[in-house]
mmCIF file of C-alpha atoms in Angstrom:
data_model
loop_
_atom_site.group_PDB
_atom_site.id
_atom_site.type_symbol
_atom_site.label_atom_id
_atom_site.label_comp_id
_atom_site.label_asym_id
_atom_site.label_seq_id
_atom_site.Cartn_x
_atom_site.Cartn_y
_atom_site.Cartn_z
ATOM 1 C CA MET A 1 -10.077 2.036 11.709
ATOM 2 C CA PRO A 2 -11.947 3.369 8.527
ATOM 3 C CA LEU A 3 -13.549 0.524 6.409
ATOM 4 C CA ARG A 4 -11.351 1.610 3.411
ATOM 5 C CA ARG A 5 -8.165 1.040 5.589
ATOM 6 C CA ALA A 6 -9.556 -2.386 6.433
ATOM 7 C CA ARG A 7 -10.091 -3.342 2.781
ATOM 8 C CA VAL A 8 -6.481 -2.438 1.699
ATOM 9 C CA LEU A 9 -5.053 -4.081 4.642
ATOM 10 C CA GLY A 10 -7.185 -7.204 3.793
ATOM 11 C CA THR A 11 -6.049 -6.946 0.227
ATOM 12 C CA ILE A 12 -2.476 -6.663 0.906
ATOM 13 C CA CYS A 13 -2.176 -9.264 3.796
ATOM 14 C CA ARG A 14 -4.790 -11.706 2.619
ATOM 15 C CA ARG A 15 -2.785 -14.511 3.516
ATOM 16 C CA ALA A 16 -0.871 -12.965 6.672
ATOM 17 C CA LEU A 17 -4.157 -11.828 8.814
ATOM 18 C CA VAL A 18 -3.232 -11.308 12.243
ATOM 19 C CA SER A 19 -5.713 -10.628 15.249
ATOM 20 C CA SER A 20 -4.611 -8.119 18.036
ATOM 21 C CA ILE A 21 -4.808 -10.752 20.565
ATOM 22 C CA GLY A 22 -2.761 -13.360 18.446
ATOM 23 C CA THR A 23 -5.036 -16.544 18.518
ATOM 24 C CA ALA A 24 -4.677 -19.407 15.725
ATOM 25 C CA PRO A 25 -8.534 -19.942 15.798
ATOM 26 C CA LEU A 26 -9.388 -16.154 15.075
ATOM 27 C CA LEU A 27 -6.651 -16.382 12.392
ATOM 28 C CA THR A 28 -8.219 -19.235 10.722
ATOM 29 C CA HIS A 29 -11.539 -17.600 10.912
ATOM 30 C CA HIS A 30 -10.358 -14.617 9.177
ATOM 31 C CA ALA A 31 -8.650 -16.508 6.573
ATOM 32 C CA ARG A 32 -11.718 -18.035 5.672
ATOM 33 C CA LEU A 33 -13.792 -14.847 5.970
ATOM 34 C CA MET A 34 -11.484 -13.348 3.324
ATOM 35 C CA GLN A 35 -12.659 -16.090 1.046
ATOM 36 C CA LEU A 36 -16.029 -14.363 1.044
ATOM 37 C CA SER A 37 -16.812 -10.855 -0.662
ATOM 38 C CA ARG A 38 -14.354 -8.362 0.786
ATOM 39 C CA VAL A 39 -17.239 -6.058 2.049
ATOM 40 C CA ARG A 40 -19.400 -8.885 3.719
ATOM 41 C CA ALA A 41 -16.263 -10.245 5.387
ATOM 42 C CA LEU A 42 -14.755 -6.855 6.607
ATOM 43 C CA GLN A 43 -18.261 -5.822 7.981
ATOM 44 C CA HIS A 44 -18.264 -9.097 9.946
ATOM 45 C CA ILE A 45 -14.743 -8.432 11.007
ATOM 46 C CA LYS A 46 -15.739 -4.963 12.260
ATOM 47 C CA LEU A 47 -19.085 -6.277 14.075
ATOM 48 C CA HIS A 48 -17.173 -9.185 15.932
ATOM 49 C CA ASN A 49 -14.713 -7.118 17.284
ATOM 50 C CA GLY A 50 -16.592 -4.270 19.093
ATOM 51 C CA GLY A 51 -16.586 -2.055 15.871
ATOM 52 C CA CYS A 52 -12.901 -2.279 15.119
ATOM 53 C CA SER A 53 -10.833 -4.232 12.587
ATOM 54 C CA CYS A 54 -8.244 -6.688 14.243
ATOM 55 C CA LEU A 55 -5.904 -6.032 11.499
ATOM 56 C CA THR A 56 -2.869 -3.930 12.304
ATOM 57 C CA THR A 57 0.026 -2.492 10.250
ATOM 58 C CA GLU A 58 2.528 -3.874 13.221
ATOM 59 C CA ALA A 59 1.977 -7.267 11.484
ATOM 60 C CA LEU A 60 2.756 -6.318 7.968
ATOM 61 C CA SER A 61 6.308 -6.380 6.584
ATOM 62 C CA PRO A 62 8.058 -3.316 6.116
ATOM 63 C CA ALA A 63 7.335 -3.322 2.283
ATOM 64 C CA LYS A 64 3.693 -4.036 2.867
ATOM 65 C CA ALA A 65 3.490 -1.346 5.628
ATOM 66 C CA GLU A 66 5.339 1.357 3.329
ATOM 67 C CA MET A 67 2.742 0.364 0.304
ATOM 68 C CA LEU A 68 -0.466 0.939 2.644
ATOM 69 C CA ARG A 69 0.900 4.184 3.758
ATOM 70 C CA ILE A 70 1.695 5.259 0.406
ATOM 71 C CA PHE A 71 -1.864 4.103 -0.653
ATOM 72 C CA GLU A 72 -3.419 6.096 1.981
ATOM 73 C CA ALA A 73 -1.550 9.112 1.148
ATOM 74 C CA LEU A 74 -2.591 9.024 -2.448
ATOM 75 C CA GLU A 75 -6.243 8.023 -1.471
ATOM 76 C CA ASP A 76 -5.739 11.848 0.724
ATOM 77 C CA ALA A 77 -4.408 13.505 -2.151
ATOM 78 C CA LYS A 78 -6.756 12.099 -5.207
ATOM 79 C CA ASP A 79 -9.466 14.795 -4.389
ATOM 80 C CA ALA A 80 -7.059 17.799 -4.925
ATOM 81 C CA CYS A 81 -5.968 16.382 -8.055
ATOM 82 C CA SER A 82 -8.480 17.954 -11.175
ATOM 83 C CA ASP A 83 -7.000 15.095 -13.626
ATOM 84 C CA THR A 84 -7.244 11.631 -13.476
ATOM 85 C CA PHE A 85 -5.530 10.177 -10.238
ATOM 86 C CA VAL A 86 -6.893 6.821 -9.293
ATOM 87 C CA PRO A 87 -5.012 4.809 -6.711
ATOM 88 C CA GLU A 88 -5.961 1.400 -6.194
ATOM 89 C CA ILE A 89 -4.444 -2.273 -4.893
ATOM 90 C CA GLY A 90 -5.098 -5.056 -7.005
ATOM 91 C CA ASP A 91 -6.054 -8.659 -5.991
ATOM 92 C CA ASP A 92 -2.266 -9.361 -6.302
ATOM 93 C CA GLY A 93 -1.159 -6.631 -4.127
ATOM 94 C CA VAL A 94 0.107 -4.277 -6.157
ATOM 95 C CA LEU A 95 -0.401 -0.942 -5.848
ATOM 96 C CA TRP A 96 -1.388 0.892 -9.069
ATOM 97 C CA LEU A 97 -1.914 4.740 -9.589
ATOM 98 C CA ASN A 98 -3.503 5.535 -12.793
ATOM 99 C CA LEU A 99 -2.788 9.258 -14.118
ATOM 100 C CA GLY A 100 -5.032 8.832 -17.291
ATOM 101 C CA ASP A 101 -2.813 10.418 -20.328
ATOM 102 C CA LYS A 102 0.280 10.676 -18.146
ATOM 103 C CA GLY A 103 0.815 7.110 -17.518
ATOM 104 C CA TRP A 104 0.525 4.380 -14.600
ATOM 105 C CA TYR A 105 2.637 3.887 -11.654
ATOM 106 C CA SER A 106 2.762 0.554 -9.969
ATOM 107 C CA LEU A 107 4.601 -0.640 -6.656
ATOM 108 C CA GLN A 108 4.818 -3.965 -5.532
ATOM 109 C CA GLU A 109 7.017 -6.243 -3.054
ATOM 110 C CA SER A 110 9.605 -8.159 -4.695
ATOM 111 C CA ASN A 111 12.041 -10.377 -2.782
ATOM 112 C CA ARG A 112 12.191 -8.183 0.131
ATOM 113 C CA GLN A 113 12.380 -5.285 -2.036
ATOM 114 C CA LEU A 114 10.192 -2.895 -3.525
ATOM 115 C CA LEU A 115 9.769 -2.366 -7.177
ATOM 116 C CA LEU A 116 8.401 0.867 -8.573
ATOM 117 C CA PHE A 117 7.427 1.499 -11.889
ATOM 118 C CA SER A 118 7.411 5.014 -13.098
ATOM 119 C CA PRO A 119 6.329 6.487 -16.265
ATOM 120 C CA VAL A 120 8.953 9.233 -15.910
ATOM 121 C CA THR A 121 12.168 7.085 -14.867
ATOM 122 C CA GLY A 122 10.971 3.366 -15.263
ATOM 123 C CA PRO A 123 11.517 0.846 -13.219
ATOM 124 C CA GLN A 124 13.581 1.108 -9.763
ATOM 125 C CA TYR A 125 14.322 -1.302 -7.173
ATOM 126 C CA TYR A 126 14.319 0.017 -3.397
ATOM 127 C CA GLU A 127 15.880 -1.878 -0.294
ATOM 128 C CA PHE A 128 14.741 -1.061 3.210
ATOM 129 C CA ASP A 129 17.046 0.802 5.800
ATOM 130 C CA PRO A 130 15.865 -0.566 9.040
ATOM 131 C CA GLU A 131 18.207 1.879 10.959
ATOM 132 C CA ASN A 132 16.536 4.820 9.301
ATOM 133 C CA ARG A 133 13.190 3.267 8.652
ATOM 134 C CA TRP A 134 13.195 4.383 4.822
ATOM 135 C CA TRP A 135 13.390 2.774 1.276
ATOM 136 C CA LYS A 136 16.597 3.621 -0.818
ATOM 137 C CA SER A 137 18.017 2.600 -4.282
ATOM 138 C CA PRO A 138 20.932 0.557 -3.882
ATOM 139 C CA ASN A 139 22.087 1.974 -7.086
ATOM 140 C CA ASP A 140 22.446 5.640 -6.347
ATOM 141 C CA GLY A 141 21.185 6.091 -2.814
ATOM 142 C CA HIS A 142 18.003 8.213 -3.531
ATOM 143 C CA LEU A 143 15.078 7.574 -1.481
ATOM 144 C CA MET A 144 11.641 6.253 -3.086
ATOM 145 C CA VAL A 145 9.405 8.746 -1.281
ATOM 146 C CA GLU A 146 11.439 11.491 -2.552
ATOM 147 C CA LEU A 147 11.231 10.417 -6.071
ATOM 148 C CA LEU A 148 7.715 9.772 -5.987
ATOM 149 C CA VAL A 149 6.656 12.986 -4.258
ATOM 150 C CA ARG A 150 9.008 14.734 -6.930
ATOM 151 C CA GLU A 151 7.263 13.042 -9.936
ATOM 152 C CA LEU A 152 3.880 13.177 -8.733
ATOM 153 C CA MET A 153 3.957 17.015 -8.146
ATOM 154 C CA HIS A 154 5.625 17.791 -11.457
ATOM 155 C CA SER A 155 2.762 15.641 -13.238
ATOM 156 C CA THR A 156 -0.115 16.428 -11.188
ATOM 157 C CA SER A 157 0.632 19.648 -9.195
ATOM 158 C CA VAL A 158 -0.520 17.922 -6.272
ATOM 159 C CA TYR A 159 1.776 17.401 -3.302
ATOM 160 C CA ILE A 160 1.672 14.011 -1.732
ATOM 161 C CA ASN A 161 1.888 13.870 1.947
ATOM 162 C CA LEU A 162 4.592 11.236 2.684
#
């Protein structure tokens, strides 16, 4: 697992770390490590697990897993954008996308829903549909990913592969 993904996972699930073998002492050990600087802690985790991190997306809630998936897609697409395009995850677990003078996007978990703030459409809530494994608006049924891809393609001319 790349160090960037491990850093993101550590930020998103700081209190919900789960090891691939699931032992409680290891869980406590990782919780203590996350209190150290992120870089040192993740280097330590990587070294003590044979070079691979024990953080897994299977251990995340659907909301946090989706936020991680979107973050990775944004990171992959940022080199294709000539304007300001800076995705980041804050210490509070909120995913931010800075588009410079075009505005900011944010995505956060709120009561088992995802809340997307868009400079184009404003705030929108999405609920997880476990049967189809997608996030849709309870108001009109549109999919969050479709809205996000469409808006970002329109404002940045970059296709986000979600």
